[in-house]
mmCIF file of N, CA and C in Angstrom:
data_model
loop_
_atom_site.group_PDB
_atom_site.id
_atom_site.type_symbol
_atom_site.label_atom_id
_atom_site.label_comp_id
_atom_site.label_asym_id
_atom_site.label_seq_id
_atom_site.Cartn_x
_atom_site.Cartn_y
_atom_site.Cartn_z
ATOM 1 N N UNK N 833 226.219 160.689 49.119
ATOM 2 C CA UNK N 833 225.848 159.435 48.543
ATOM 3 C C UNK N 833 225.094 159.639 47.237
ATOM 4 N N UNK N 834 224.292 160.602 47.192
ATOM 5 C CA UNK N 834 222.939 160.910 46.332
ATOM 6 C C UNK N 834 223.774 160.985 44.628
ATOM 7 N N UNK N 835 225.173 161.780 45.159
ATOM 8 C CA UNK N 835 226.003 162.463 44.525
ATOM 9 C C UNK N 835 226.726 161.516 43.630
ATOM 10 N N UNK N 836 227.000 160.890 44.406
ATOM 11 C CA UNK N 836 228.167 159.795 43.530
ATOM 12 C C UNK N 836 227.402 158.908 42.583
ATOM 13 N N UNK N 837 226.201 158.250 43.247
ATOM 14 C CA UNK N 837 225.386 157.648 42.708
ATOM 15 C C UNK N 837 224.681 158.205 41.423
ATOM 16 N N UNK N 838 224.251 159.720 41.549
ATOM 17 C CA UNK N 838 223.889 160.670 40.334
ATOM 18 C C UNK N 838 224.611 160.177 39.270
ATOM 19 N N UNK N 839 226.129 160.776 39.748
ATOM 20 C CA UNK N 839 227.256 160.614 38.546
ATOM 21 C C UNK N 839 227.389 159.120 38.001
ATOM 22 N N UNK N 840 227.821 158.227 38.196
ATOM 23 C CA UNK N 840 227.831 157.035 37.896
ATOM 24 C C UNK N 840 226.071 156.184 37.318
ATOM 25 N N UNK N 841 225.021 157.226 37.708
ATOM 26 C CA UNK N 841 223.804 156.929 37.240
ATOM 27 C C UNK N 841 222.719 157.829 36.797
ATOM 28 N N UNK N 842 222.796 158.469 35.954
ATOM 29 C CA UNK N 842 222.168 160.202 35.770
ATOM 30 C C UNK N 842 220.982 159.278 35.807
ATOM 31 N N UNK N 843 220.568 158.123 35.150
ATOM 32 C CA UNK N 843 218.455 158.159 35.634
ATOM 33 C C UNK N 843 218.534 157.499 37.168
ATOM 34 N N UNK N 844 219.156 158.298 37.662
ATOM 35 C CA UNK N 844 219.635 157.102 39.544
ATOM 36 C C UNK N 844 218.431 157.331 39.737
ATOM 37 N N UNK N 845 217.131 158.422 39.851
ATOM 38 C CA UNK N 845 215.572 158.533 40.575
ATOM 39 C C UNK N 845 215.223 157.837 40.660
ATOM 40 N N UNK N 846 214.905 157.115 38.910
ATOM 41 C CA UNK N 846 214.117 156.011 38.813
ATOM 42 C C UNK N 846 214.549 154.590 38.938
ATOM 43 N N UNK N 847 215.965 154.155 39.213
ATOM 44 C CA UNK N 847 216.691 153.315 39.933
ATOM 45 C C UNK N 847 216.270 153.478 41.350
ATOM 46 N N UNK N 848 216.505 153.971 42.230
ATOM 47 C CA UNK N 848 216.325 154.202 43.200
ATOM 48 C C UNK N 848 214.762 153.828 43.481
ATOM 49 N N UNK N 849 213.625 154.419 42.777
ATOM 50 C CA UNK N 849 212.535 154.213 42.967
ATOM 51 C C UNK N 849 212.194 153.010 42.629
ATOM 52 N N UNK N 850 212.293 152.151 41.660
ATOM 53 C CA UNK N 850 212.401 151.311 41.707
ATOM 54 C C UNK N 850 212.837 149.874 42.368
ATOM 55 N N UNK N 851 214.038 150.485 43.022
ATOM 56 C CA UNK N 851 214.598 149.671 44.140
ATOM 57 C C UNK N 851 213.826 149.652 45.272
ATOM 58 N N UNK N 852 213.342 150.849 45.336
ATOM 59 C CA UNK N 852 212.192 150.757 47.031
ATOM 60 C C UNK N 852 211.205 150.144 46.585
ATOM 61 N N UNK N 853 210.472 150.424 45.307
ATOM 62 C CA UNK N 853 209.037 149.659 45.272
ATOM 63 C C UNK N 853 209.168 148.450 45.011
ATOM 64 N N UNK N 854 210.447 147.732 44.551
ATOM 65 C CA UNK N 854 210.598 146.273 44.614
ATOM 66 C C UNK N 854 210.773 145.497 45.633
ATOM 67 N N UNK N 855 210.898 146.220 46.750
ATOM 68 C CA UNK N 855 210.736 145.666 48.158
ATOM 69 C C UNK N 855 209.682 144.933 48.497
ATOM 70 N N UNK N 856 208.411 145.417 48.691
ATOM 71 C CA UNK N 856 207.342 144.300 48.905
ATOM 72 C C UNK N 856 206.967 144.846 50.680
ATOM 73 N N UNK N 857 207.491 145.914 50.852
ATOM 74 C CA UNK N 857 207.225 145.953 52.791
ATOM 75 C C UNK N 857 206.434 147.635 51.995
ATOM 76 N N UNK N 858 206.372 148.481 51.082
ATOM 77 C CA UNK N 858 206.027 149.534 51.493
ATOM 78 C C UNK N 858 204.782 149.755 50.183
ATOM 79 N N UNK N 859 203.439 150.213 50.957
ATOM 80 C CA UNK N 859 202.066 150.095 50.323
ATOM 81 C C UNK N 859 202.379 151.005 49.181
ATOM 82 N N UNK N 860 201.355 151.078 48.328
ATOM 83 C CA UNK N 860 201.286 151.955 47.264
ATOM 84 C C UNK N 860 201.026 153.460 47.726
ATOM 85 N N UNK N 861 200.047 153.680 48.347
ATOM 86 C CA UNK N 861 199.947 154.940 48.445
ATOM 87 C C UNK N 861 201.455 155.688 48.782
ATOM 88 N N UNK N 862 202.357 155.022 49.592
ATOM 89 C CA UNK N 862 203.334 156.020 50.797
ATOM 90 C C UNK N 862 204.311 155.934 49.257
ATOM 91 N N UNK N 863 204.231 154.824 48.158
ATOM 92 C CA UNK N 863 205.246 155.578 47.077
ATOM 93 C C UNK N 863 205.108 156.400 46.279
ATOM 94 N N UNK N 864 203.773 156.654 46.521
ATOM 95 C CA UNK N 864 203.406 157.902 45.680
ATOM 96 C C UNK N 864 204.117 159.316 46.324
ATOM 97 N N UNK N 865 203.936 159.219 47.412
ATOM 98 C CA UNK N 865 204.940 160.222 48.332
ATOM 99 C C UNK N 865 206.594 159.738 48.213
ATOM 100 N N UNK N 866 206.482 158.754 48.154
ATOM 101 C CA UNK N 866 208.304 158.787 47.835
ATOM 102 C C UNK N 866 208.903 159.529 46.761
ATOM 103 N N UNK N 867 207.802 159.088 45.616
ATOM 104 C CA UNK N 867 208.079 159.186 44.474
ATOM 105 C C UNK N 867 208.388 160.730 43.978
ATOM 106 N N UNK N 868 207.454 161.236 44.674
ATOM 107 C CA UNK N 868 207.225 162.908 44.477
ATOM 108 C C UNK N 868 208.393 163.594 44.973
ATOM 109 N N UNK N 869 208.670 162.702 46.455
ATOM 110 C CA UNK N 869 210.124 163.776 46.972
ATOM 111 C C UNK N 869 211.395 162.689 46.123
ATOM 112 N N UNK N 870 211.572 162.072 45.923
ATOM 113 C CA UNK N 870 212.340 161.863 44.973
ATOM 114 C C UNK N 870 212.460 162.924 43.832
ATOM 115 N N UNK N 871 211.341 163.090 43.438
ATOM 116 C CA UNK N 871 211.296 163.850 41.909
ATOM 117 C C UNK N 871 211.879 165.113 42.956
ATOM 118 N N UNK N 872 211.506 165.676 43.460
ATOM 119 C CA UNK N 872 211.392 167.066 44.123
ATOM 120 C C UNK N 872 213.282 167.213 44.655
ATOM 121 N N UNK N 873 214.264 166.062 45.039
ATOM 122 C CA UNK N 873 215.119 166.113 44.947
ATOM 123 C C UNK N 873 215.989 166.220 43.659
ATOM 124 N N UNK N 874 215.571 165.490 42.574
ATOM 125 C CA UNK N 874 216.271 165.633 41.514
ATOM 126 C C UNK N 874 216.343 166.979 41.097
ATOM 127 N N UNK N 875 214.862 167.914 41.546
ATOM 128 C CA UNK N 875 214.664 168.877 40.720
ATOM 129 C C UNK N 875 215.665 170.264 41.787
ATOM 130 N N UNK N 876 216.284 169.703 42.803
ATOM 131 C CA UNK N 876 216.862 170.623 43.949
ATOM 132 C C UNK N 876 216.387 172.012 44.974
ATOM 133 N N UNK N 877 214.876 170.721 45.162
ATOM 134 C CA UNK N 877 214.111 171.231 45.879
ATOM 135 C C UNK N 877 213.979 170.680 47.325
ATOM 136 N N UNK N 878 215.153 170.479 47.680
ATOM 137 C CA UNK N 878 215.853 169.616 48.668
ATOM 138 C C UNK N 878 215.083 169.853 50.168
ATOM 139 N N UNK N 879 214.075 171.050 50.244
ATOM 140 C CA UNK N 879 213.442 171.205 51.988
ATOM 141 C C UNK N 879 212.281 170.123 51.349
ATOM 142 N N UNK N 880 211.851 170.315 50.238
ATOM 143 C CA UNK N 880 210.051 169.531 49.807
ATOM 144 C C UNK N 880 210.912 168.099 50.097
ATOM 145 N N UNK N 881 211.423 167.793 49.700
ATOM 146 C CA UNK N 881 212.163 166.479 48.989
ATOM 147 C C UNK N 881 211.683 165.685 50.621
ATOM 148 N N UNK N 882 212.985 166.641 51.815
ATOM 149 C CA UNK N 882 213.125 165.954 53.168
ATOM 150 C C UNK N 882 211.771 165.701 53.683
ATOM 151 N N UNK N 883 210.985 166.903 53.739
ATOM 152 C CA UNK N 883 210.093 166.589 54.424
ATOM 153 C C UNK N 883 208.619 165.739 53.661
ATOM 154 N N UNK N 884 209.228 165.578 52.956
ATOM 155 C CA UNK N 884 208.153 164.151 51.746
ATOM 156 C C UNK N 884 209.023 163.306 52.380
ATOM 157 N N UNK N 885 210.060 163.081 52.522
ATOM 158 C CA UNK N 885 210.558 161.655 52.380
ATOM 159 C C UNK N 885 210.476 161.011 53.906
ATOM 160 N N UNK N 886 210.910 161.857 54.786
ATOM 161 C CA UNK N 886 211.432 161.753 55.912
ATOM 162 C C UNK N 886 210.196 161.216 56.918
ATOM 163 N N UNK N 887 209.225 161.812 56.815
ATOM 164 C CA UNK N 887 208.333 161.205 57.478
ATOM 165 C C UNK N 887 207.585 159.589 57.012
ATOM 166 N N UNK N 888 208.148 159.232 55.891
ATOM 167 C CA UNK N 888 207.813 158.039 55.117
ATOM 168 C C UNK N 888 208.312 157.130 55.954
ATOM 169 N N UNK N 889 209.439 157.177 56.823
ATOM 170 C CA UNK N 889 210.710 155.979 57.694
ATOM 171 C C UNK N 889 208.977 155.426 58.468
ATOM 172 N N UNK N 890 208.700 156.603 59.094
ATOM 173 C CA UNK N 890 208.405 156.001 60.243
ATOM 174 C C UNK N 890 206.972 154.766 59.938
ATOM 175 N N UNK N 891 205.949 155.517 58.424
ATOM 176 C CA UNK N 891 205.480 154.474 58.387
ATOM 177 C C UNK N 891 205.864 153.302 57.649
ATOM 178 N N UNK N 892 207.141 153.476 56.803
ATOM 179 C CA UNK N 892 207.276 152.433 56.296
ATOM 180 C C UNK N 892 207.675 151.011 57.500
ATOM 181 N N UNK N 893 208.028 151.853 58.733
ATOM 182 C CA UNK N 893 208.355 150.408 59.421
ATOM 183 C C UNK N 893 207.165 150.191 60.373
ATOM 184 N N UNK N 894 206.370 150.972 60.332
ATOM 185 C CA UNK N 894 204.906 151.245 60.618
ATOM 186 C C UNK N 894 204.270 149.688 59.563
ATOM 187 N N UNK N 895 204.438 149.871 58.800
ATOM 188 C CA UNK N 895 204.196 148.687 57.708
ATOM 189 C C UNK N 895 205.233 147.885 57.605
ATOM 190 N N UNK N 896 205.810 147.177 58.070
ATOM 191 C CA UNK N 896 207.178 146.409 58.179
ATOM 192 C C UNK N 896 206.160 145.583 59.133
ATOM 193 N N UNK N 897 205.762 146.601 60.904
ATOM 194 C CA UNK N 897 205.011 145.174 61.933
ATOM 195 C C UNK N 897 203.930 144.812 61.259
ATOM 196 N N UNK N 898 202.788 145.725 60.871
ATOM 197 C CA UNK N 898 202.125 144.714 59.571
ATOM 198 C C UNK N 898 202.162 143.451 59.149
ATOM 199 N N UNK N 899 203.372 143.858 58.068
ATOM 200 C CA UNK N 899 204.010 142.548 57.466
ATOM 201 C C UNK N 899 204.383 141.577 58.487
ATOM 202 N N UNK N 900 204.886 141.383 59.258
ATOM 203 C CA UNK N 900 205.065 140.627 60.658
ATOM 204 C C UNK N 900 204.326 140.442 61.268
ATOM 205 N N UNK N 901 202.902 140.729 60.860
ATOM 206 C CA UNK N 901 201.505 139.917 61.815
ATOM 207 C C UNK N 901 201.951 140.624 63.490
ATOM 208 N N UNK N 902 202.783 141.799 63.049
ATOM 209 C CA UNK N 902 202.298 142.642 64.974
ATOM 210 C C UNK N 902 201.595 143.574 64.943
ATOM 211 N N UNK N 903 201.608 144.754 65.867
ATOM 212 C CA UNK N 903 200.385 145.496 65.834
ATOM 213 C C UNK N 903 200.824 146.575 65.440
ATOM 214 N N UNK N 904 200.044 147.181 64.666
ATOM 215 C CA UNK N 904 200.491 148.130 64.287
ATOM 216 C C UNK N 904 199.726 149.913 65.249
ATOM 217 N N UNK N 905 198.768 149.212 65.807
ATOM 218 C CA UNK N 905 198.221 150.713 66.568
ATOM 219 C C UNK N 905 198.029 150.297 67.829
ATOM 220 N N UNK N 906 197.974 150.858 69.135
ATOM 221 C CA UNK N 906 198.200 150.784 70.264
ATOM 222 C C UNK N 906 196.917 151.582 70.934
ATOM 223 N N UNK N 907 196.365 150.861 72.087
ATOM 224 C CA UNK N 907 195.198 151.564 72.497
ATOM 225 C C UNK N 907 195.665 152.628 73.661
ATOM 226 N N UNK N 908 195.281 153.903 73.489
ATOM 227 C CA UNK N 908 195.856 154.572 74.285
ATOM 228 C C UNK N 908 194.874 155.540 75.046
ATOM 229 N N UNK N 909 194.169 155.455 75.669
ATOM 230 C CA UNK N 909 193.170 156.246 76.348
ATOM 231 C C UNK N 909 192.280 155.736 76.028
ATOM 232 N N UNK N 910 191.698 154.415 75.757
ATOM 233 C CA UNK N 910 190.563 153.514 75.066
ATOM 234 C C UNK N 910 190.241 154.598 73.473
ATOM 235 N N UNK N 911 191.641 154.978 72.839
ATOM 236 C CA UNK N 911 191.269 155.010 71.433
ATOM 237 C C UNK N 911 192.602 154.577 70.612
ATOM 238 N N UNK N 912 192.014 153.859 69.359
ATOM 239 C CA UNK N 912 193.308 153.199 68.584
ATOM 240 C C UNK N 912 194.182 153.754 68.256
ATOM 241 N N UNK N 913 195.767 153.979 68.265
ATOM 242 C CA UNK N 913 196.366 154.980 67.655
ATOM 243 C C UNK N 913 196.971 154.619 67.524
ATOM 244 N N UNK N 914 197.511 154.700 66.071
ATOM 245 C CA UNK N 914 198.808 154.303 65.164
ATOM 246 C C UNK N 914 199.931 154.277 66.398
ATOM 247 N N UNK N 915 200.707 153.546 66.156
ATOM 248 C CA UNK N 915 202.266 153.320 66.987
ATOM 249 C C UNK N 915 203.030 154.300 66.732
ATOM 250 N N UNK N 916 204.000 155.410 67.429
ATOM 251 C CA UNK N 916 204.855 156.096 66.872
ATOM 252 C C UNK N 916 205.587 155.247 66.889
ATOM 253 N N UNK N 917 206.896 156.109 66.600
ATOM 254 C CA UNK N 917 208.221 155.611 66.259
ATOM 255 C C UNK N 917 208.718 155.195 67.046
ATOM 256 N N UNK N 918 208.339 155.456 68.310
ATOM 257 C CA UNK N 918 209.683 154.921 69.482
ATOM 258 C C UNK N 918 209.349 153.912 69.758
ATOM 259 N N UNK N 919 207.740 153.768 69.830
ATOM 260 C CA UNK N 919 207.006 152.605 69.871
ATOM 261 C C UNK N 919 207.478 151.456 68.747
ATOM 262 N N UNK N 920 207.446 151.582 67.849
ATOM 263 C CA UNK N 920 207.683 150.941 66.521
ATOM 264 C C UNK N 920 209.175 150.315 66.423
ATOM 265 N N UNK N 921 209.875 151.004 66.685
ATOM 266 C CA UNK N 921 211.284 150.603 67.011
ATOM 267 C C UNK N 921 211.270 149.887 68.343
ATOM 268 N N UNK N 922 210.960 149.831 69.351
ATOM 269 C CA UNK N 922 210.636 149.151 70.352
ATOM 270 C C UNK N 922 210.343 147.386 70.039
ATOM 271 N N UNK N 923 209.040 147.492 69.325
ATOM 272 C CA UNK N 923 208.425 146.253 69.125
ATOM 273 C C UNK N 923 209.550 145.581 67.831
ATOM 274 N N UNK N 924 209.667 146.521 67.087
ATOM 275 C CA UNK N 924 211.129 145.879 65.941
ATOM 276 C C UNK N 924 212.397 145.727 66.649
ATOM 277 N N UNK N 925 212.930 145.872 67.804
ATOM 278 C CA UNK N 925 213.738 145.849 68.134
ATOM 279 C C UNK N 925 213.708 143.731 69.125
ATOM 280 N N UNK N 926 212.520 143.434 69.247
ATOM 281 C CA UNK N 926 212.287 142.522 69.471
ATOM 282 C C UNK N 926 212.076 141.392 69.071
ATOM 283 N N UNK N 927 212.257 141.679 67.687
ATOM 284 C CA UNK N 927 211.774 140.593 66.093
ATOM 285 C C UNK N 927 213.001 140.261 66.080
ATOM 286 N N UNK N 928 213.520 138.417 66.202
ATOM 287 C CA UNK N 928 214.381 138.221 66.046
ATOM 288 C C UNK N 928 214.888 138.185 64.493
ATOM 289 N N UNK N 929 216.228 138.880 64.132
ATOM 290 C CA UNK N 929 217.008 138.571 63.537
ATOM 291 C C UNK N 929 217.017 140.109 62.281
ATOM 292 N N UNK N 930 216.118 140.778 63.230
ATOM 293 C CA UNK N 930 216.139 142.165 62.639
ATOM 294 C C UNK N 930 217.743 142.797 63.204
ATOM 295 N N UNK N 931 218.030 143.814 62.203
ATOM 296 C CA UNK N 931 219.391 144.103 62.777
ATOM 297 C C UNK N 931 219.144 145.240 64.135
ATOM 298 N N UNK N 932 219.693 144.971 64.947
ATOM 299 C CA UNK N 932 219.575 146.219 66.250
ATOM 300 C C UNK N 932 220.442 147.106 66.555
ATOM 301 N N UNK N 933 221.413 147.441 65.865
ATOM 302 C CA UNK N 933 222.330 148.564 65.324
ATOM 303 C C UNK N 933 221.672 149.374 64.304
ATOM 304 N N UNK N 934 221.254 148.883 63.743
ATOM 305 C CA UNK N 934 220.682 149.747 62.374
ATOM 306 C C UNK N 934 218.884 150.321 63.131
ATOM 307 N N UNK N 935 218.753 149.801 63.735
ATOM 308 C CA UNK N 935 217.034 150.244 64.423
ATOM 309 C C UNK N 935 217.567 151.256 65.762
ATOM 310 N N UNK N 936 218.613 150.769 65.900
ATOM 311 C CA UNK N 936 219.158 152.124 67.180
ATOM 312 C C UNK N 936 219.725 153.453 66.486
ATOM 313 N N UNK N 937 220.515 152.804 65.163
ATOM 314 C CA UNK N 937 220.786 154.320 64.668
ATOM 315 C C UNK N 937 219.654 154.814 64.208
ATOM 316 N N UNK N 938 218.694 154.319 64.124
ATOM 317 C CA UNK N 938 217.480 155.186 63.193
ATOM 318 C C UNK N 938 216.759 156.174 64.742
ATOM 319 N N UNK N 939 217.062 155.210 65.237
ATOM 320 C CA UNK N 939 215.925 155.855 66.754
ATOM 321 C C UNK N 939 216.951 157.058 66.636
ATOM 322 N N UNK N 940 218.208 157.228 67.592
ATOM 323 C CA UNK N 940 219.114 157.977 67.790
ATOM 324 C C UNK N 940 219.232 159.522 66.502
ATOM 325 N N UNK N 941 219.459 158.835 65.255
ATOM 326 C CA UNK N 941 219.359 159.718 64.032
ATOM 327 C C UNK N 941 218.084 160.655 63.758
ATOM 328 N N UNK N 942 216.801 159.919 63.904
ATOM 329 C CA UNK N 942 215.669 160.193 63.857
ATOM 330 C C UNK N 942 214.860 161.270 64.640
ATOM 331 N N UNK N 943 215.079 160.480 65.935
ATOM 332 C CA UNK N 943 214.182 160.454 67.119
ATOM 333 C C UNK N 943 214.756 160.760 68.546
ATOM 334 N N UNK N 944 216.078 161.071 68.831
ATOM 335 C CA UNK N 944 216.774 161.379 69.970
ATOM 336 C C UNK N 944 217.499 162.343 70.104
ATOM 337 N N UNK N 945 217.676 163.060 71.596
ATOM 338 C CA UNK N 945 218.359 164.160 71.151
ATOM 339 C C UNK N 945 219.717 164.015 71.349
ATOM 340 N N UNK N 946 219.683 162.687 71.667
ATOM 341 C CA UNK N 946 221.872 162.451 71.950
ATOM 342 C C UNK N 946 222.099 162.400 70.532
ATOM 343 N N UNK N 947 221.355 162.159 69.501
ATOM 344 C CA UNK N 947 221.957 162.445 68.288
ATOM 345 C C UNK N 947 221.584 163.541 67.725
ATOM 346 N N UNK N 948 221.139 163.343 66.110
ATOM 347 C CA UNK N 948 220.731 164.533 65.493
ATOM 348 C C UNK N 948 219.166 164.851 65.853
ATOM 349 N N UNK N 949 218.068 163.954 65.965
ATOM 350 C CA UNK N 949 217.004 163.725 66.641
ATOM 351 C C UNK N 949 216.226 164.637 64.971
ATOM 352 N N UNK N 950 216.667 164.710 63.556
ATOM 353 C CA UNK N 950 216.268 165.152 62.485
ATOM 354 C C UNK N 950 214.791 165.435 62.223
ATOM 355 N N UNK N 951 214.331 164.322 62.583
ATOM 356 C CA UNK N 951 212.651 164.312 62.483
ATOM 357 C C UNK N 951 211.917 165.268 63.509
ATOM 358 N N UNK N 952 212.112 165.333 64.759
ATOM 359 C CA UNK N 952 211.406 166.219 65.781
ATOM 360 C C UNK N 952 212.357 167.481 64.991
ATOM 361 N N UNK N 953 213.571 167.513 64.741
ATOM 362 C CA UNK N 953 213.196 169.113 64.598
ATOM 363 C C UNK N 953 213.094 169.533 63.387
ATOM 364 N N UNK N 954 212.842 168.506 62.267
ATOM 365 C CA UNK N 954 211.986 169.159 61.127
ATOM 366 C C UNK N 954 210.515 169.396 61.467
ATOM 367 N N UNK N 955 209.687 168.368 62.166
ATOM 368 C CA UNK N 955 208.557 168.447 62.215
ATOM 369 C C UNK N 955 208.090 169.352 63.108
ATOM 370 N N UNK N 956 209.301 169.951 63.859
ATOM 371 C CA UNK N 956 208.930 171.103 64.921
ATOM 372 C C UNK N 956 208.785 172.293 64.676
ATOM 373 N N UNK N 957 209.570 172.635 63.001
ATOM 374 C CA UNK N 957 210.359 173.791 62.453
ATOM 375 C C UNK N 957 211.562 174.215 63.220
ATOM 376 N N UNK N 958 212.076 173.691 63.946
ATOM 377 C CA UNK N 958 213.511 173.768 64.558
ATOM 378 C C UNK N 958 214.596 173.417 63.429
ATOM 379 N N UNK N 959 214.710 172.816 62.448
ATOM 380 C CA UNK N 959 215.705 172.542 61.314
ATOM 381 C C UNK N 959 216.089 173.591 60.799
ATOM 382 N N UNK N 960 217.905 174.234 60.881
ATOM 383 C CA UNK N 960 218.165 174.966 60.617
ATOM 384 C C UNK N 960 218.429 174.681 58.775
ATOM 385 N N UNK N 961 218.311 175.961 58.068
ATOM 386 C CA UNK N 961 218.333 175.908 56.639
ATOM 387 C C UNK N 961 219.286 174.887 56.002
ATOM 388 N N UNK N 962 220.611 174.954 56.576
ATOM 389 C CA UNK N 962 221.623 174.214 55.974
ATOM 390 C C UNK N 962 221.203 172.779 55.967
ATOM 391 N N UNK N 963 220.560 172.099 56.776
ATOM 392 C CA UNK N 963 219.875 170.600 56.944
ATOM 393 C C UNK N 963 219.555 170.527 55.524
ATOM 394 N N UNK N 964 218.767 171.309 55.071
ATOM 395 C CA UNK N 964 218.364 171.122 53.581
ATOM 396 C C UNK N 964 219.277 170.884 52.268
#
């Protein structure tokens, strides 16, 4: 995708970046991290790039229930703690008129091992080189 889009758009970064920060669901700080693995992809530094970017999903929809006046942290042993992902997809999966194909492929893609489950095994160091 990155590819085609390149060709047909050599400044595609800052298109692209632009397109996310015109959204209105994702805070300033987490585009400063977009922004960087963005840059860090252009420059074909493609392991920095993933693991800048990749962990961004989970709070950007981390900040999505936010925006939706739900909760965003969960009390879990009488202490506050941010929602993971499965959690997060859970409670988004309940917001009517959110799509629930597209929140199952993310779980599945993301977060499961009937699929690629990408995130646990980058964040595990289980990601074999070629992922990159």
């Amino acid at each position: 995708m990155f590819e085609d889009f390149k060709e047909a758009h050599p400044d595609y970064i800052k298109e692209i970046f632009e397109f996310i920060s015109s959204c209105g669901y994702i805070g300033k700080q987490r585009l400063v991290t977009i922004k960087e693995g963005l840059e860090a992809y252009q420059e074909g530094k493609y392991s920095s790039a993933l693991h800048q970017i990749l962990f961004q999903v989970e709070g950007i929809l981390r900040d999505i229930l936010g925006k939706l006046g739900l909760p965003m942290f969960s009390d879990l042993k009488n202490e506050m703690r941010a929602k993971m992902l499965t959690d997060i997809l859970k409670t988004l999966n309940q917001v009517e008129g959110l799509d629930k194909d597209f929140l199952k492929f993310l779980e599945v893609y993301l977060n499961d091992e009937r699929g690629e489950n990408i995130r646990n095994d980058v964040a595990h160091g289980l990601a074999k080189p070629e992922i990159f």
